[in-house]
Short mmCIF file of C-alpha atoms and ligand atoms in Angstrom, two decimals:
data_model
loop_
_atom_site.label_atom_id
_atom_site.label_comp_id
_atom_site.label_asym_id
_atom_site.label_seq_id
_atom_site.Cartn_x
_atom_site.Cartn_y
_atom_site.Cartn_z
CA MET A 206 -6.78 9.85 33.45
CA PRO A 207 -8.48 10.96 30.26
CA SER A 208 -11.28 8.52 28.98
CA ALA A 209 -12.57 8.35 25.81
CA ARG A 210 -15.62 5.90 25.47
CA ILE A 211 -17.06 3.53 22.03
CA VAL A 212 -19.87 1.58 21.82
CA VAL A 213 -19.38 -1.65 19.10
CA GLU A 214 -22.94 -2.03 17.66
CA PRO A 215 -23.48 -5.01 14.86
CA ALA A 216 -25.86 -3.47 12.96
CA TYR A 217 -23.99 -0.34 11.90
CA THR A 218 -21.65 -1.73 9.47
CA VAL A 219 -19.65 0.34 6.69
CA GLY A 220 -19.48 -2.65 4.32
CA PRO A 221 -17.59 -6.35 3.31
CA LEU A 222 -13.78 -5.97 3.99
CA ASN A 223 -12.00 -6.57 0.66
CA ARG A 224 -8.92 -8.59 1.45
CA ARG A 225 -6.93 -6.55 -1.17
CA LEU A 226 -6.82 -4.03 1.45
CA PHE A 227 -3.53 -5.83 2.78
CA GLY A 228 -1.77 -5.06 -0.49
CA SER A 229 1.74 -3.70 -1.21
CA PHE A 230 4.19 -3.05 -3.56
CA VAL A 231 7.30 -3.67 -5.63
CA GLU A 232 8.98 -1.42 -7.64
CA HIS A 233 12.39 -1.70 -9.25
CA LEU A 234 13.67 1.14 -7.03
CA GLY A 235 16.71 1.33 -5.19
CA ARG A 236 17.16 -2.02 -3.10
CA CYS A 237 13.52 -3.40 -3.37
CA VAL A 238 14.39 -5.90 -5.65
CA TYR A 239 17.86 -6.11 -5.89
CA ASP A 240 19.63 -7.08 -3.02
CA GLY A 241 16.20 -6.89 -1.49
CA ILE A 242 13.83 -10.05 -2.81
CA TYR A 243 16.22 -10.71 -4.73
CA GLU A 244 20.11 -11.86 -3.75
CA PRO A 245 20.96 -14.56 -5.87
CA GLY A 246 24.48 -14.95 -3.52
CA HIS A 247 22.63 -15.01 -0.54
CA GLN A 248 23.01 -18.35 1.73
CA LEU A 249 19.32 -18.07 1.90
CA ALA A 250 18.22 -17.28 -1.42
CA ASP A 251 16.56 -20.21 -3.70
CA ALA A 252 17.52 -21.86 -7.08
CA ASP A 253 15.70 -18.46 -8.82
CA GLY A 254 17.92 -16.39 -6.47
CA PHE A 255 15.38 -15.12 -4.23
CA ARG A 256 15.84 -15.14 -0.10
CA SER A 257 13.48 -17.24 1.36
CA ASP A 258 13.93 -15.42 4.61
CA VAL A 259 12.59 -12.48 2.76
CA VAL A 260 9.63 -14.35 1.44
CA ASP A 261 8.79 -15.97 4.98
CA LEU A 262 8.64 -12.25 6.07
CA VAL A 263 6.26 -11.45 3.69
CA ARG A 264 4.34 -13.84 4.21
CA GLU A 265 4.09 -13.09 7.60
CA LEU A 266 2.85 -9.55 7.04
CA GLY A 267 -0.09 -11.11 5.53
CA VAL A 268 -0.04 -9.06 2.19
CA THR A 269 -2.68 -9.74 -0.19
CA ILE A 270 -1.65 -8.79 -3.74
CA ILE A 271 0.94 -6.93 -4.88
CA ARG A 272 1.34 -4.07 -7.30
CA TYR A 273 4.47 -4.20 -9.47
CA PRO A 274 7.02 -3.23 -11.10
CA GLY A 275 6.04 0.98 -10.03
CA GLY A 276 5.91 3.45 -9.44
CA ASN A 277 7.89 6.19 -11.61
CA PHE A 278 10.18 3.29 -12.86
CA VAL A 279 6.91 1.61 -14.89
CA SER A 280 6.70 4.93 -17.30
CA GLY A 281 9.94 4.05 -18.82
CA HIS A 282 9.75 0.33 -18.71
CA ARG A 283 9.20 -1.96 -21.14
CA TRP A 284 8.26 -5.34 -20.16
CA GLU A 285 9.53 -7.40 -22.85
CA ASP A 286 13.14 -6.67 -21.33
CA GLY A 287 11.99 -8.86 -18.46
CA VAL A 288 11.12 -12.12 -19.82
CA GLY A 289 12.89 -14.71 -21.46
CA PRO A 290 16.38 -16.17 -21.08
CA ARG A 291 18.15 -14.31 -17.96
CA GLU A 292 21.35 -14.07 -20.26
CA ALA A 293 19.67 -12.15 -23.17
CA ARG A 294 18.34 -9.86 -21.20
CA PRO A 295 19.42 -6.11 -21.64
CA GLN A 296 20.92 -3.75 -19.25
CA ARG A 297 18.68 -0.83 -19.29
CA LEU A 298 18.95 2.96 -17.65
CA ASN A 299 15.98 3.30 -15.00
CA LEU A 300 15.39 7.10 -15.65
CA ALA A 301 12.95 7.67 -12.67
CA TRP A 302 15.77 6.77 -10.37
CA HIS A 303 18.94 7.26 -12.20
CA SER A 304 20.26 3.61 -11.69
CA LEU A 305 20.88 0.80 -13.56
CA GLU A 306 18.07 -2.16 -14.04
CA THR A 307 19.63 -5.40 -15.03
CA ASN A 308 16.19 -6.83 -15.68
CA GLN A 309 17.51 -10.06 -13.83
CA VAL A 310 14.10 -9.91 -12.66
CA GLY A 311 11.01 -9.37 -14.61
CA LEU A 312 7.52 -10.20 -14.74
CA GLN A 313 8.57 -13.92 -15.51
CA GLU A 314 9.87 -14.21 -12.27
CA PHE A 315 8.31 -11.73 -10.34
CA ALA A 316 4.64 -13.34 -11.14
CA ASP A 317 6.46 -16.75 -9.94
CA TRP A 318 7.38 -15.19 -6.52
CA CYS A 319 4.00 -13.63 -5.77
CA GLN A 320 2.45 -17.26 -5.57
CA ARG A 321 5.68 -18.28 -3.22
CA VAL A 322 4.26 -15.46 -1.08
CA GLY A 323 0.61 -16.41 -1.88
CA ALA A 324 -0.11 -12.54 -3.14
CA GLU A 325 -2.10 -11.76 -6.26
CA LEU A 326 0.07 -9.82 -8.81
CA MET A 327 -1.23 -6.32 -9.78
CA LEU A 328 0.10 -4.82 -12.85
CA ALA A 329 1.20 -1.15 -13.75
CA LEU A 330 1.03 -0.17 -17.21
CA ASN A 331 3.78 2.05 -18.69
CA LEU A 332 1.70 4.58 -20.10
CA GLY A 333 4.44 7.03 -20.13
CA THR A 334 6.36 6.48 -22.94
CA ARG A 335 3.97 3.59 -24.54
CA GLY A 336 0.65 3.56 -25.27
CA VAL A 337 -2.31 0.78 -26.65
CA VAL A 338 -0.02 -1.55 -28.10
CA GLU A 339 2.37 -2.21 -25.74
CA ALA A 340 -0.64 -2.65 -23.27
CA LEU A 341 -2.40 -5.23 -25.54
CA ASP A 342 1.20 -7.09 -26.02
CA LEU A 343 1.47 -7.23 -22.51
CA LEU A 344 -1.90 -8.12 -21.69
CA GLU A 345 -1.95 -11.04 -24.41
CA TYR A 346 1.41 -12.42 -23.15
CA SER A 347 0.12 -12.16 -19.47
CA ASN A 348 -3.63 -13.68 -19.80
CA ILE A 349 -3.93 -15.47 -22.72
CA GLY A 350 -3.67 -18.99 -21.94
CA VAL A 351 -3.12 -20.87 -25.92
CA GLY A 352 -2.89 -20.17 -29.46
CA SER A 353 -1.25 -16.19 -30.13
CA ALA A 354 1.86 -15.55 -30.72
CA LEU A 355 2.85 -13.90 -27.43
CA SER A 356 1.04 -16.97 -25.23
CA LYS A 357 3.58 -19.05 -27.24
CA GLU A 358 6.61 -16.94 -26.58
CA ARG A 359 5.54 -17.36 -22.89
CA ALA A 360 4.91 -20.84 -22.73
CA ALA A 361 8.67 -21.02 -24.93
CA ASN A 362 9.66 -19.42 -22.24
CA GLY A 363 8.85 -21.60 -19.48
CA THR A 364 5.10 -20.77 -17.95
CA PRO A 365 2.44 -22.60 -20.13
CA GLU A 366 -0.14 -21.46 -17.53
CA PRO A 367 -1.24 -17.15 -17.92
CA PHE A 368 -0.56 -15.52 -14.92
CA GLY A 369 -3.85 -14.17 -14.95
CA VAL A 370 -3.39 -10.53 -13.87
CA ARG A 371 -7.06 -9.27 -12.92
CA MET A 372 -5.98 -5.58 -12.01
CA TRP A 373 -4.28 -3.30 -14.18
CA CYS A 374 -2.96 0.25 -13.26
CA LEU A 375 -3.18 2.47 -16.29
CA GLY A 376 -0.19 4.11 -15.88
CA ASN A 377 1.29 6.25 -12.65
CA GLU A 378 1.08 8.93 -11.17
CA MET A 379 0.22 10.77 -14.37
CA ASP A 380 -0.48 13.82 -12.95
CA GLY A 381 3.06 14.34 -11.39
CA PRO A 382 5.07 16.56 -13.49
CA TRP A 383 8.14 14.04 -12.34
CA GLN A 384 6.93 11.07 -14.15
CA LEU A 385 7.91 10.09 -17.50
CA GLY A 386 5.27 11.30 -19.88
CA HIS A 387 3.34 12.93 -17.73
CA ARG A 388 0.57 14.78 -19.61
CA SER A 389 -2.77 17.05 -19.00
CA ALA A 390 -5.85 15.20 -17.37
CA GLU A 391 -7.33 15.73 -20.66
CA ASP A 392 -4.78 14.24 -22.43
CA TYR A 393 -3.72 11.32 -19.93
CA GLY A 394 -7.89 10.45 -19.57
CA LYS A 395 -8.29 10.35 -23.57
CA LEU A 396 -5.35 8.09 -23.78
CA ALA A 397 -6.42 5.90 -20.67
CA SER A 398 -9.97 5.20 -21.94
CA GLN A 399 -8.44 4.17 -25.45
CA VAL A 400 -5.98 1.78 -23.45
CA ALA A 401 -9.03 0.82 -21.32
CA LYS A 402 -11.37 0.01 -24.29
CA ALA A 403 -8.10 -1.86 -26.27
CA MET A 404 -7.76 -4.13 -23.04
CA ARG A 405 -11.52 -4.87 -22.50
CA GLN A 406 -11.90 -5.82 -26.08
CA LEU A 407 -9.44 -8.53 -25.22
CA ASP A 408 -10.64 -9.22 -21.87
CA PRO A 409 -14.09 -7.57 -20.49
CA GLY A 410 -13.12 -9.20 -16.99
CA LEU A 411 -10.26 -6.64 -15.98
CA GLU A 412 -10.44 -4.62 -13.15
CA LEU A 413 -9.18 -1.49 -14.26
CA VAL A 414 -7.49 2.02 -12.07
CA VAL A 415 -7.07 4.88 -13.35
CA CYS A 416 -4.65 7.67 -12.32
CA GLY A 417 -6.04 9.83 -9.45
CA SER A 418 -3.45 12.56 -8.00
CA SER A 419 -0.25 11.42 -6.54
CA ASN A 420 -1.54 13.33 -3.39
CA ARG A 421 -3.68 15.79 -1.73
CA SER A 422 -1.64 18.68 -1.89
CA MET A 423 -0.98 18.73 -5.57
CA PRO A 424 -2.39 21.80 -7.34
CA THR A 425 -4.55 19.47 -9.61
CA PHE A 426 -6.38 17.73 -7.73
CA GLY A 427 -9.96 17.44 -7.95
CA THR A 428 -10.13 19.07 -11.13
CA TRP A 429 -7.45 15.87 -12.49
CA GLU A 430 -9.94 13.33 -10.97
CA ARG A 431 -13.04 14.94 -12.50
CA VAL A 432 -11.63 15.51 -15.98
CA VAL A 433 -9.90 12.24 -16.08
CA LEU A 434 -12.81 10.69 -15.22
CA GLU A 435 -15.41 12.25 -17.73
CA HIS A 436 -13.15 10.63 -20.27
CA THR A 437 -12.92 7.28 -18.87
CA TYR A 438 -16.05 6.75 -16.46
CA ASP A 439 -17.49 4.01 -18.50
CA ASP A 440 -13.93 2.28 -18.87
CA VAL A 441 -12.42 1.91 -15.62
CA ASP A 442 -13.78 0.26 -12.26
CA PHE A 443 -11.26 2.26 -9.99
CA ILE A 444 -9.49 5.77 -9.51
CA SER A 445 -5.95 5.55 -7.62
CA CYS A 446 -5.07 7.54 -4.57
CA HIS A 447 -1.67 7.87 -3.28
CA ALA A 448 -0.23 9.76 0.07
CA TYR A 449 2.93 10.10 2.20
CA TYR A 450 3.05 11.07 5.36
CA GLN A 451 6.01 12.38 7.53
CA GLU A 452 6.73 14.44 10.67
CA ARG A 453 7.62 18.08 9.74
CA ASP A 454 9.13 20.79 11.74
CA GLY A 455 8.91 18.79 14.84
CA ASP A 456 5.18 18.81 15.09
CA ARG A 457 4.70 15.31 15.93
CA GLY A 458 0.83 16.47 16.80
CA SER A 459 -0.24 17.18 13.06
CA PHE A 460 1.97 13.65 12.38
CA LEU A 461 -0.18 11.98 14.36
CA ALA A 462 -3.18 13.31 12.97
CA SER A 463 -1.94 11.93 9.63
CA ALA A 464 -5.28 9.88 9.59
CA VAL A 465 -7.59 13.32 9.36
CA ASP A 466 -5.71 14.46 5.86
CA MET A 467 -6.44 10.26 4.63
CA ASP A 468 -10.10 10.68 5.47
CA ALA A 469 -10.17 13.85 3.68
CA PHE A 470 -8.51 12.81 0.64
CA ILE A 471 -10.71 9.37 0.28
CA GLU A 472 -14.10 11.22 0.94
CA ALA A 473 -13.12 14.27 -1.28
CA VAL A 474 -12.43 11.91 -4.26
CA ILE A 475 -15.55 10.03 -3.54
CA ALA A 476 -17.40 12.90 -4.05
CA THR A 477 -15.61 14.00 -7.17
CA ALA A 478 -16.36 10.76 -8.61
CA ASP A 479 -19.78 10.36 -7.89
CA SER A 480 -20.34 13.99 -8.95
CA VAL A 481 -19.29 12.49 -12.16
CA GLN A 482 -21.58 9.73 -12.06
CA ALA A 483 -24.59 12.05 -11.32
CA ALA A 484 -23.98 14.21 -14.27
CA ARG A 485 -23.71 10.88 -16.41
CA ARG A 486 -27.10 9.87 -15.04
CA SER A 487 -24.76 6.75 -14.62
CA GLU A 488 -25.49 3.45 -12.97
CA ARG A 489 -21.94 2.34 -12.34
CA ARG A 490 -19.95 3.57 -9.42
CA ILE A 491 -16.33 4.01 -9.30
CA ASP A 492 -14.47 2.78 -6.33
CA ILE A 493 -10.72 3.81 -4.81
CA SER A 494 -7.64 1.80 -4.98
CA PHE A 495 -5.19 3.16 -2.67
CA ASP A 496 -2.58 1.74 -4.00
CA GLU A 497 0.68 3.57 -2.70
CA TRP A 498 0.59 4.74 1.19
CA ASN A 499 2.65 5.10 3.79
CA VAL A 500 4.79 7.25 6.24
CA TRP A 501 7.96 8.59 3.82
CA TYR A 502 10.48 11.08 4.98
CA MET A 503 10.37 12.85 1.60
CA ASP A 504 12.05 15.71 2.21
CA ARG A 505 15.06 13.67 3.33
CA TYR A 506 15.20 12.47 0.40
CA ARG A 507 15.04 15.32 -1.28
CA GLU A 508 17.98 16.90 0.79
CA SER A 509 19.83 14.04 0.41
CA GLY A 510 20.75 14.92 -3.44
CA ARG A 511 19.60 12.12 -6.04
CA ILE A 512 21.60 10.42 -7.84
CA THR A 513 23.48 11.96 -11.01
CA GLY A 514 26.09 11.36 -14.04
CA LEU A 515 25.78 10.40 -17.28
CA GLU A 516 28.60 7.63 -16.53
CA ASN A 517 26.56 7.53 -13.25
CA TRP A 518 23.52 4.38 -12.77
CA PRO A 519 24.63 2.48 -10.36
CA TYR A 520 22.85 -0.96 -9.62
CA ALA A 521 20.35 -1.46 -6.48
CA PRO A 522 21.96 1.49 -4.94
CA ARG A 523 20.75 2.68 -1.47
CA LEU A 524 17.48 4.71 -2.07
CA LEU A 525 14.50 5.78 0.38
CA GLU A 526 15.51 3.32 2.98
CA ASP A 527 13.73 5.42 6.08
CA ARG A 528 13.98 3.53 9.48
CA TYR A 529 10.78 3.95 10.87
CA SER A 530 10.27 4.60 14.79
CA VAL A 531 7.53 3.84 17.11
CA THR A 532 5.64 6.69 16.38
CA ASP A 533 5.83 6.45 12.56
CA ALA A 534 4.17 2.64 13.19
CA VAL A 535 1.39 4.21 15.39
CA VAL A 536 0.57 6.48 12.26
CA VAL A 537 0.86 3.19 9.87
CA GLY A 538 -1.65 1.75 12.44
CA SER A 539 -4.10 4.95 12.30
CA LEU A 540 -4.05 5.25 8.15
CA LEU A 541 -5.27 1.60 8.20
CA ILE A 542 -7.99 2.32 11.06
CA SER A 543 -8.56 4.87 7.94
CA LEU A 544 -8.86 2.46 5.01
CA LEU A 545 -10.66 0.14 7.16
CA LYS A 546 -13.67 3.00 7.89
CA HIS A 547 -13.79 3.70 4.00
CA ALA A 548 -13.94 0.03 3.30
CA ASP A 549 -17.62 0.72 1.32
CA ARG A 550 -15.27 2.27 -0.75
CA VAL A 551 -11.61 1.57 -0.87
CA GLN A 552 -11.55 -1.67 -2.67
CA ALA A 553 -7.40 -2.07 -2.46
CA ALA A 554 -4.54 -0.44 -0.88
CA CYS A 555 -0.84 -0.84 -1.78
CA LEU A 556 1.62 0.03 1.23
CA ALA A 557 4.53 1.52 -0.23
CA GLN A 558 6.60 -0.38 -0.21
CA LEU A 559 7.86 -4.09 0.63
CA VAL A 560 11.43 -4.37 1.28
CA ASN A 561 13.75 -2.11 1.93
CA VAL A 562 12.20 0.89 0.35
CA ILE A 563 10.36 2.91 2.54
CA ALA A 564 9.41 -0.57 4.08
CA PRO A 565 8.24 -2.69 6.86
CA ILE A 566 11.07 -5.36 5.85
CA MET A 567 14.12 -4.73 5.65
CA THR A 568 17.55 -6.22 4.48
CA GLU A 569 21.44 -6.45 4.49
CA PRO A 570 23.30 -7.96 1.54
CA GLY A 571 24.80 -11.23 2.99
CA GLY A 572 23.07 -10.80 6.11
CA PRO A 573 19.89 -10.89 8.01
CA ALA A 574 16.29 -9.68 7.11
CA TRP A 575 14.34 -8.03 9.89
CA ARG A 576 10.91 -6.60 11.00
CA GLN A 577 10.91 -2.54 10.22
CA THR A 578 8.48 -1.08 13.17
CA ILE A 579 5.57 -0.56 10.93
CA PHE A 580 5.53 -4.26 10.09
CA PHE A 581 3.38 -4.99 12.98
CA PRO A 582 0.30 -3.07 12.97
CA PHE A 583 0.18 -3.65 9.00
CA ALA A 584 0.23 -7.71 9.70
CA ILE A 585 -1.75 -7.66 12.74
CA THR A 586 -4.32 -5.83 11.35
CA ALA A 587 -4.42 -7.72 8.40
CA ARG A 588 -4.52 -11.45 10.24
CA LEU A 589 -7.65 -9.97 12.84
CA ALA A 590 -9.71 -7.73 10.30
CA ARG A 591 -12.24 -10.12 9.15
CA GLY A 592 -15.54 -10.13 7.46
CA THR A 593 -17.42 -6.88 7.65
CA VAL A 594 -16.05 -3.54 8.86
CA LEU A 595 -18.07 -1.35 11.56
CA ARG A 596 -19.31 1.92 12.03
CA LEU A 597 -17.89 2.71 16.02
CA ALA A 598 -19.72 5.21 18.09
CA VAL A 599 -16.25 7.26 19.19
CA GLU A 600 -16.61 10.01 22.00
CA SER A 601 -12.78 11.00 22.86
CA PRO A 602 -11.24 13.99 24.06
CA THR A 603 -9.58 15.86 21.31
CA TYR A 604 -6.36 18.20 20.99
CA VAL A 605 -5.97 20.84 18.31
CA ALA A 606 -2.92 19.44 15.87
CA ALA A 607 -1.59 22.65 13.74
CA ALA A 608 -2.18 21.10 10.34
CA TYR A 609 -5.69 19.88 11.07
CA GLY A 610 -7.50 21.79 13.67
CA THR A 611 -9.54 19.65 16.42
CA VAL A 612 -8.40 15.98 16.16
CA PRO A 613 -9.80 13.02 18.66
CA LEU A 614 -7.13 11.80 20.65
CA VAL A 615 -8.72 7.97 19.74
CA ASP A 616 -9.64 6.56 16.68
CA SER A 617 -11.08 3.31 15.90
CA VAL A 618 -12.88 0.87 14.17
CA ALA A 619 -13.58 -2.97 14.32
CA THR A 620 -14.72 -6.11 11.90
CA ILE A 621 -16.60 -8.66 12.66
CA ASP A 622 -16.88 -12.24 10.51
CA ASP A 623 -19.37 -14.66 10.27
CA SER A 624 -18.35 -17.17 13.61
CA GLY A 625 -18.54 -14.13 15.81
CA SER A 626 -15.26 -13.22 16.11
CA VAL A 627 -14.73 -9.52 16.78
CA ALA A 628 -11.28 -7.54 15.94
CA VAL A 629 -10.98 -3.66 17.41
CA PHE A 630 -8.13 -1.22 16.23
CA LEU A 631 -7.51 1.50 18.28
CA VAL A 632 -4.72 4.24 18.08
CA HIS A 633 -4.42 7.19 20.65
CA ARG A 634 -2.63 10.18 19.75
CA GLY A 635 -2.03 11.72 23.04
CA MET A 636 1.79 12.50 23.54
CA ASP A 637 2.24 12.79 27.28
CA THR A 638 -0.83 11.16 29.12
CA PRO A 639 -2.20 7.22 28.69
CA ILE A 640 -5.90 7.26 28.47
CA THR A 641 -8.56 4.53 28.89
CA VAL A 642 -11.34 3.70 26.73
CA SER A 643 -14.34 1.68 27.49
CA ILE A 644 -15.69 -0.27 24.67
CA ASP A 645 -19.23 -1.07 24.82
CA VAL A 646 -19.77 -4.41 23.41
CA GLY A 647 -22.78 -5.47 25.32
CA SER A 648 -24.67 -5.56 21.68
CA LEU A 649 -22.43 -8.72 21.47
CA GLY A 650 -23.81 -10.18 23.95
CA PRO A 651 -21.05 -12.46 26.52
CA VAL A 652 -17.98 -12.12 24.84
CA GLN A 653 -14.69 -13.55 25.23
CA LEU A 654 -11.62 -11.48 25.29
CA GLY A 655 -8.97 -13.18 22.96
CA GLU A 656 -5.65 -11.26 21.72
CA SER A 657 -4.70 -7.60 23.24
CA ILE A 658 -2.13 -6.22 21.57
CA THR A 659 0.19 -2.99 21.78
CA LEU A 660 2.49 -1.15 20.21
CA ALA A 661 4.03 2.02 22.41
CA ASP A 662 7.56 2.11 23.70
CA ASP A 663 8.71 5.17 26.32
CA ASP A 664 10.82 6.31 23.22
CA PRO A 665 8.48 7.01 20.42
CA THR A 666 11.68 7.22 18.55
CA ALA A 667 13.31 3.87 19.35
CA SER A 668 13.21 1.61 15.82
CA ASN A 669 14.64 -1.75 14.65
CA THR A 670 18.00 -1.61 13.03
CA LEU A 671 20.31 -4.24 11.82
CA GLU A 672 22.49 -4.09 15.01
CA ASP A 673 19.15 -4.11 17.21
CA PRO A 674 16.47 -5.83 15.10
CA GLN A 675 14.56 -6.45 18.22
CA ARG A 676 14.58 -3.53 19.72
CA ILE A 677 10.26 -2.91 19.22
CA ALA A 678 7.41 -5.66 19.18
CA PRO A 679 3.93 -5.01 19.83
CA ALA A 680 3.15 -6.86 23.59
CA ARG A 681 0.40 -8.02 25.56
CA ASN A 682 -1.84 -5.05 27.21
CA ARG A 683 -2.25 -6.65 29.96
CA SER A 684 -5.05 -3.76 31.23
CA ALA A 685 -7.85 -4.95 29.01
CA ARG A 686 -10.95 -6.44 31.00
CA THR A 687 -14.37 -7.18 30.47
CA GLU A 688 -16.82 -6.65 32.84
CA ASN A 689 -21.24 -6.23 32.38
CA GLY A 690 -20.57 -6.24 28.68
CA VAL A 691 -17.91 -3.11 28.72
CA LEU A 692 -14.20 -4.10 27.43
CA THR A 693 -12.13 -1.53 29.67
CA ILE A 694 -8.16 -0.89 28.39
CA ASP A 695 -5.20 1.58 29.11
CA LEU A 696 -3.71 2.99 26.02
CA PRO A 697 -0.16 4.43 26.45
CA PRO A 698 0.81 7.45 24.76
CA ILE A 699 1.27 7.39 21.19
CA SER A 700 0.17 4.12 20.89
CA TRP A 701 -1.60 1.60 18.67
CA THR A 702 -3.62 -1.26 19.57
CA ALA A 703 -5.37 -4.33 18.31
CA LEU A 704 -8.02 -6.52 20.68
CA GLN A 705 -9.74 -9.48 19.41
CA LEU A 706 -13.06 -10.85 20.58
CA THR A 707 -15.32 -13.86 20.68
CA ALA A 708 -18.71 -13.62 21.19
CA THR A 709 -19.86 -16.82 22.66
CA LYS A 710 -23.59 -17.31 21.89
O1 AHR B 1702 7.14 4.92 -3.74
C1 AHR B 1702 7.78 5.61 -4.01
C2 AHR B 1702 7.03 6.42 -5.42
O2 AHR B 1702 6.14 7.39 -4.89
C3 AHR B 1702 6.93 5.50 -6.62
O3 AHR B 1702 7.85 5.60 -7.18
C4 AHR B 1702 5.84 6.92 -7.08
O4 AHR B 1702 4.56 6.47 -7.75
C5 AHR B 1702 5.30 7.77 -5.69
O5 AHR B 1702 5.66 9.05 -6.26
#
């Protein structure tokens, strides 16, 4: 059996782990909101129409912050439509996804729902069809306690306390030609700077995210970041990254190595941001909000044909409802490892999305809710990763991935908290053979092995479905053993693993 070796040394830190790394994303898209989190006729719906089984699963997932309400949707969104008496709210056309927006769920309801699931609300602004005035209005409505017209309106709508939203996205994917109001880096940078300055005039303590590239293969990638940051460097705190991965043309080896692309993406954006910093001789540092990431079979969506027709605007259509396999979950686990490895600069990240739309949680109208395979690595990482991220020394055999060249079979990261609890996360990308991994934990002193959980299956294409919702679940990895300061574990092919150990001295 091939083998890999890892050394854990608590002195080698990446940085403190920001819990916002375990964020997610809810967009008014398909059945994410309507017939997803919200289904008033469902037997488990509360008085506001929200499904309590979905709330329970979101809590179990461990999501810390949720980006809302889009995505592409936000670039045509009027936030005022989603507040006030529900019966008076207008039905609108959701141009991004060619569907009907009833506005029965809006800012008011979503902010309440975030409280129920225990997550912070991150708001995205419409900078596609709107600008400074509307951004200021939304900020006033959301964050001002008393005395202004819009804070009074919010109170009259039933919420005297402001929502207190700290993190704001200045638009969505403004580099993408598909985006309503798409513009050049110059034009967007100028607009984002104006909006950010105006918002800070109202509340200097806001945390603002400027749009980076929609993915690393955009023709403008790199230049976009540089130009946008040249306009906004002093006005914002974060630049966004978005990335979706899929298996293409049966090339599973490259798909399993998707985190190599994510690593390179993050490092390129850091380099670009830091070069703008150097040129400006600035003391400020711009960090990353990786506020959309996941596996998404985008090619299938493109091939399936978009909804069209002047008189055809369906309510809650089934869109982007990818069914995730074990392999997809292993890739999601490895992408989480990549995010953790960059925890010094990636300060927030959002698994896109949360329910039904490229999601860890699926629902059936009038029926059950269940966990997709990708639910597990996210929930377990969010639960076990604590404190400070550690940089590990990993010696692993390699393989050649067509898209990325030579790639290690095993990738890993660890965290340690103040109580001495250590979590180690591992991915094995090998497709045919198990691998034995020896983890040198001698520097921790005597340790007690707690959980050891592996996600794998003899059929790496297996998934959870409405008919068989519990086909895939992580299982205890009984091969884990510790001896003389070395933790040894066997990892099956295409697998993701989490280990938890406690230093006993
Ligand atoms: O998450 C689905 C879509 O992907 C979002 O609306 C958009 O921002 C991205 O292109």
